[in-house]
Coordinates of C-alpha atoms and ligand atoms in Angstrom, one line a residue:
X1 CA -0.9 26.2 -31.4
X2 CA 2.9 26.4 -31.1
X3 CA 5.3 23.9 -29.5
X4 CA 8.5 25.3 -28.1
X5 CA 11.3 23.6 -26.2
X6 CA 13.4 26.3 -24.7
X7 CA 13.0 28.8 -21.9
X8 CA 13.9 31.7 -24.2
X9 CA 11.2 30.7 -26.7
X10 CA 8.4 30.4 -24.2
X11 CA 9.3 33.7 -22.6
X12 CA 9.2 35.4 -26.0
X13 CA 5.7 34.1 -26.5
X14 CA 4.3 34.9 -23.1
X15 CA 5.8 38.4 -22.9
X16 CA 3.7 39.9 -25.7
X17 CA 0.5 38.1 -24.6
X18 CA 0.9 39.7 -21.2
X19 CA 1.7 43.1 -22.8
X20 CA -1.7 42.8 -24.6
X21 CA -3.3 42.5 -21.2
X22 CA -4.1 38.8 -21.5
X23 CA -4.4 36.7 -18.4
X24 CA -1.8 33.9 -18.6
X25 CA -2.8 30.4 -17.5
X26 CA -0.3 27.6 -16.9
X27 CA -1.2 23.9 -16.8
X28 CA 1.9 21.9 -15.7
X29 CA 1.8 18.3 -16.8
X30 CA 4.0 15.3 -17.5
X31 CA 2.1 14.6 -20.7
X32 CA 0.2 11.3 -21.6
X33 CA -3.0 13.3 -21.6
X34 CA -6.3 11.9 -20.4
X35 CA -9.6 13.6 -19.6
X36 CA -8.2 14.9 -16.3
X37 CA -5.6 16.9 -18.1
X38 CA -8.1 18.1 -20.7
X39 CA -10.4 19.4 -17.8
X40 CA -7.5 21.5 -16.5
X41 CA -6.9 22.9 -20.0
X42 CA -10.5 23.6 -20.6
X43 CA -10.8 25.5 -17.3
X44 CA -7.7 27.5 -18.1
X45 CA -9.1 28.3 -21.6
X46 CA -12.3 29.6 -20.0
X47 CA -10.5 31.8 -17.5
X48 CA -7.4 33.0 -19.4
X49 CA -6.5 34.8 -22.6
X50 CA -3.3 32.9 -23.1
X51 CA -2.9 29.2 -22.1
X52 CA 0.5 27.5 -21.7
X53 CA 0.7 23.7 -21.1
X54 CA 4.0 22.4 -20.0
X55 CA 5.0 18.8 -20.8
X56 CA 8.0 17.6 -18.8
X57 CA 8.5 14.2 -17.3
X58 CA 10.4 15.5 -14.3
X59 CA 13.2 13.1 -13.3
X60 CA 13.7 14.9 -10.0
X61 CA 10.3 13.7 -8.6
X62 CA 10.9 10.0 -9.3
X63 CA 12.7 7.7 -6.9
X64 CA 15.4 5.3 -8.2
X65 CA 13.0 2.3 -8.3
X66 CA 10.1 4.2 -9.8
X67 CA 8.8 4.4 -13.3
X68 CA 10.7 7.4 -14.8
X69 CA 12.0 5.4 -17.8
X70 CA 8.7 3.7 -18.7
X71 CA 6.4 6.7 -17.8
X72 CA 4.1 7.0 -20.9
X73 CA 5.2 9.6 -23.4
X74 CA 3.3 10.5 -26.5
X75 CA 3.9 14.1 -27.6
X76 CA 2.2 13.8 -31.0
X77 CA -1.1 12.7 -29.5
X78 CA -0.8 15.1 -26.6
X79 CA -0.3 18.0 -29.1
X80 CA -3.5 17.0 -31.0
X81 CA -5.5 16.9 -27.8
X82 CA -4.2 20.2 -26.5
X83 CA -4.9 21.9 -29.8
X84 CA -8.6 20.7 -29.6
X85 CA -8.7 22.3 -26.1
X86 CA -7.6 25.7 -27.6
X87 CA -4.2 25.7 -25.9
X88 CA -2.0 28.5 -27.3
X89 CA 1.4 27.0 -26.7
X90 CA 3.0 23.7 -25.4
X91 CA 6.3 24.2 -23.5
X92 CA 8.1 20.8 -23.7
X93 CA 11.7 21.4 -22.5
X94 CA 14.4 18.7 -22.4
X95 CA 16.0 17.6 -19.1
X96 CA 19.1 19.6 -20.0
X97 CA 17.1 22.7 -20.5
X98 CA 15.4 22.4 -17.0
X99 CA 18.4 21.0 -15.2
X100 CA 21.6 22.2 -16.9
X101 CA 25.1 21.0 -15.9
X102 CA 25.8 22.2 -12.4
X103 CA 22.1 22.6 -11.3
X104 CA 21.9 22.3 -7.5
X105 CA 19.0 24.1 -6.0
X106 CA 15.9 22.5 -4.3
X107 CA 12.9 23.6 -2.3
X108 CA 11.8 21.8 0.9
X109 CA 8.2 22.4 1.8
X110 CA 8.2 21.5 5.4
X111 CA 5.1 20.4 7.3
X112 CA 3.0 18.8 4.6
X113 CA 5.5 16.6 2.9
X114 CA 6.4 14.1 5.7
X115 CA 3.2 12.1 5.5
X116 CA 1.3 10.1 2.8
X117 CA 3.1 10.2 -0.5
X118 CA 6.1 12.0 1.1
X119 CA 6.6 9.2 3.7
X120 CA 6.7 6.5 1.0
X121 CA 8.3 8.4 -1.8
X122 CA 11.3 10.2 -0.2
X123 CA 12.4 13.3 -2.2
X124 CA 9.2 13.2 -4.4
X125 CA 7.9 16.6 -3.2
X126 CA 11.3 18.2 -3.3
X127 CA 11.4 17.3 -7.0
X128 CA 7.8 18.5 -7.6
X129 CA 8.4 21.8 -5.7
X130 CA 11.6 22.7 -7.7
X131 CA 10.1 21.9 -11.1
X132 CA 6.9 23.7 -10.4
X133 CA 8.8 26.7 -9.0
X134 CA 10.9 26.8 -12.1
X135 CA 7.8 26.7 -14.3
X136 CA 6.3 29.5 -12.3
X137 CA 9.4 31.6 -12.8
X138 CA 9.7 30.7 -16.5
X139 CA 6.1 31.3 -17.5
X140 CA 5.1 33.8 -14.7
X141 CA 1.4 32.8 -15.0
X142 CA -1.5 34.6 -13.4
X143 CA -3.3 31.3 -12.8
X144 CA -1.9 27.7 -12.5
X145 CA -4.2 24.7 -12.7
X146 CA -3.7 21.5 -10.7
X147 CA -5.9 18.4 -10.3
X148 CA -7.4 17.4 -7.0
X149 CA -6.5 13.7 -7.6
X150 CA -3.0 14.7 -6.4
X151 CA -4.4 16.3 -3.3
X152 CA -1.2 16.4 -1.3
X153 CA 0.7 17.9 -4.2
X154 CA -1.9 20.6 -4.5
X155 CA -1.6 21.4 -0.8
X156 CA 2.2 21.4 -1.0
X157 CA 2.2 23.8 -4.0
X158 CA -0.3 26.1 -2.3
X159 CA 2.0 26.3 0.7
X160 CA 5.0 26.9 -1.5
X161 CA 3.2 29.7 -3.3
X162 CA 2.3 31.3 0.0
X163 CA 5.7 30.8 1.7
X164 CA 7.7 32.1 -1.3
X165 CA 5.3 34.9 -2.3
X166 CA 4.7 33.7 -5.8
X167 CA 2.3 36.2 -7.4
X168 CA -0.2 33.8 -8.9
X169 CA -3.5 32.0 -8.2
X170 CA -3.5 28.2 -7.8
X171 CA -6.8 26.8 -9.2
X172 CA -7.8 23.3 -8.0
X173 CA -9.7 21.3 -10.5
X174 CA -11.9 18.3 -9.4
X175 CA -10.8 14.7 -10.2
X176 CA -12.2 13.3 -13.5
X177 CA -13.3 9.7 -13.3
X178 CA -14.1 6.9 -15.7
X179 CA -17.8 5.8 -15.7
X180 CA -17.0 3.1 -13.1
X181 CA -15.4 5.7 -10.8
X182 CA -11.7 5.0 -11.5
X183 CA -9.8 8.3 -11.2
X184 CA -8.2 9.2 -14.5
X185 CA -4.4 8.7 -14.3
X186 CA -1.6 8.4 -16.9
X187 CA -0.6 5.2 -15.0
X188 CA -3.9 3.5 -15.7
X189 CA -2.4 2.3 -19.0
X190 CA -0.2 -0.1 -17.1
X191 CA -3.3 -2.1 -15.9
X192 CA -4.2 -5.3 -17.7
X193 CA -7.9 -6.2 -18.1
X194 CA -8.2 -8.0 -14.7
X195 CA -6.3 -5.3 -12.9
X196 CA -8.4 -2.6 -14.6
X197 CA -11.5 -4.2 -13.1
X198 CA -9.9 -4.5 -9.7
X199 CA -8.7 -0.9 -9.7
X200 CA -12.2 0.3 -9.1
X201 CA -11.7 -0.8 -5.5
X202 CA -10.2 2.6 -4.7
X203 CA -13.2 4.5 -5.7
X204 CA -15.6 2.0 -4.1
X205 CA -13.6 2.3 -0.9
X206 CA -13.9 6.1 -1.0
X207 CA -17.7 5.8 -1.4
X208 CA -17.8 3.2 1.4
X209 CA -15.9 5.7 3.6
X210 CA -18.2 8.5 2.7
X211 CA -21.3 6.4 3.7
X212 CA -19.7 5.5 7.0
X213 CA -19.0 9.2 7.8
X214 CA -22.4 10.3 6.8
X215 CA -23.9 7.5 8.9
X216 CA -22.1 9.0 11.9
X217 CA -18.7 7.4 12.1
X218 CA -16.5 9.8 14.0
X219 CA -13.4 7.8 14.9
X220 CA -10.6 8.0 12.4
X221 CA -9.0 4.7 13.5
X222 CA -12.3 2.8 13.2
X223 CA -12.9 4.3 9.8
X224 CA -9.4 3.5 8.6
X225 CA -9.7 -0.1 9.8
X226 CA -13.1 -0.5 8.0
X227 CA -11.6 0.9 4.8
X228 CA -8.7 -1.5 5.0
X229 CA -11.0 -4.4 5.5
X230 CA -13.0 -3.2 2.5
X231 CA -10.0 -3.0 0.2
X232 CA -8.6 -6.3 1.4
X233 CA -11.6 -8.0 -0.2
X234 CA -10.0 -7.4 -3.6
X235 CA -7.3 -10.1 -4.1
X236 CA -5.3 -8.0 -6.6
X237 CA -5.1 -5.0 -4.2
X238 CA -2.1 -4.4 -1.9
X239 CA -2.5 -1.4 0.4
X240 CA 0.3 1.1 0.6
X241 CA -1.5 3.4 2.9
X242 CA -5.0 4.4 4.0
X243 CA -5.1 7.8 5.6
X244 CA -8.0 9.5 7.5
X245 CA -6.6 13.0 8.2
X246 CA -7.3 16.7 8.5
X247 CA -7.8 18.0 4.9
X248 CA -5.7 21.2 5.6
X249 CA -2.8 20.0 7.7
X250 CA -2.8 16.3 6.6
X251 CA -2.3 15.4 10.3
X252 CA -4.1 12.7 12.2
X253 CA -7.4 13.7 13.7
X254 CA -8.7 12.9 17.2
X255 CA -12.2 12.8 15.9
X256 CA -13.9 13.5 12.6
X257 CA -15.5 16.9 12.6
X258 CA -16.6 19.2 9.9
X259 CA -14.5 17.6 7.2
X260 CA -12.0 14.7 6.7
X261 CA -9.7 13.7 3.9
X262 CA -9.6 10.0 3.1
X263 CA -6.5 9.3 1.0
X264 CA -5.5 6.0 -0.5
X265 CA -2.4 4.5 -2.2
X266 CA -3.0 0.9 -3.4
X267 CA -1.0 -1.3 -5.6
X268 CA -3.0 -3.2 -8.2
X269 CA -0.5 -5.8 -9.5
X270 CA 2.6 -3.7 -10.1
X271 CA 0.8 -0.4 -10.6
X272 CA 0.5 2.0 -7.7
X273 CA -2.6 4.1 -7.8
X274 CA -3.7 7.0 -5.5
X275 CA -7.1 8.5 -4.9
X276 CA -8.8 10.7 -2.3
X277 CA -12.0 12.4 -1.2
X278 CA -12.7 15.1 1.2
X279 CA -15.9 14.1 3.1
X280 CA -17.9 16.7 5.0
X281 CA -19.0 15.1 8.2
X282 CA -22.6 16.1 8.3
X283 CA -25.8 14.3 7.2
X284 CA -26.5 15.1 3.5
X285 CA -29.4 17.5 3.4
X286 CA -28.8 18.8 6.9
X287 CA -27.8 22.2 5.5
X288 CA -30.1 24.2 3.2
X289 CA -27.2 25.7 1.3
X290 CA -24.1 23.7 0.2
X291 CA -20.9 24.2 2.2
X292 CA -18.4 26.1 0.0
X293 CA -15.3 24.0 -0.8
Ligands
PAF301 O1 1.1 16.3 -11.4 C1 2.0 16.2 -12.3 O2 1.8 15.8 -13.4 C2 3.4 16.6 -11.9 O3 3.7 16.3 -10.6 C3 3.7 18.1 -12.1 C4 2.8 19.0 -11.3 C5 3.5 18.4 -13.6 C6 5.2 18.4 -11.8 O4 6.1 17.6 -12.5

């Protein structure tokens, strides 16, 4: 596995792989790998002949009071893990390489970015969109892999790809969880022992919500209120938002129909965690064949 830091170097490696007819897979990351990242790499390895993993803690997507400086960084351990997954090359550019002096172009994905994370983290998706678009232009992958834990990010990127005619496939990969349900996240390392135990409230709240929908709850406001009450039982949890919305548009629903997205942002101590689940509003077992995702 090679590790390169410049746009010229990564292009030099990807070009010949493509010329050999290999499918190029890109896994964009900010490093600090956990099993969620490894699942993206493993999927890319299965589907592509040449796998690029980018590691770049992107300053453009962090707000001024967010954790850009203290975001976990460990390139040595990341490189070891990526090598085990069979990654061909790590692209780890500097901030200056990605945003040279005079840089001034951004992408606004209108319509999906005003709610949820976009509402509480102004500018976040503008920063995500520009760095992902740059990575797509630099690597020109056939497939790019994104985790479903960042559900809104996935939707925003899918829309950007459609709107800007990027010639690639976005492959969503399901959330990987700890054995007690906590979604894998690089930010979990911030949790102390008590907070780590409390953090399972997000997953338990999603399971609770699923039960309520499968039992017949059809009113988003009632479901949201019930989820809030459930989370409030945990003294270390402070709700940022609980959203019960349309999984495609992320807009409020009048009534829960075929499917609903429950998305949560909850602070556990000082650590802000997000999680989500798309629930299909039918009784389990009511259909003989599973509904395709
Ligand atoms: O999900 C992430 O890790 C980041 O938002 C991404 C997609 C790598 C862009 O910086």
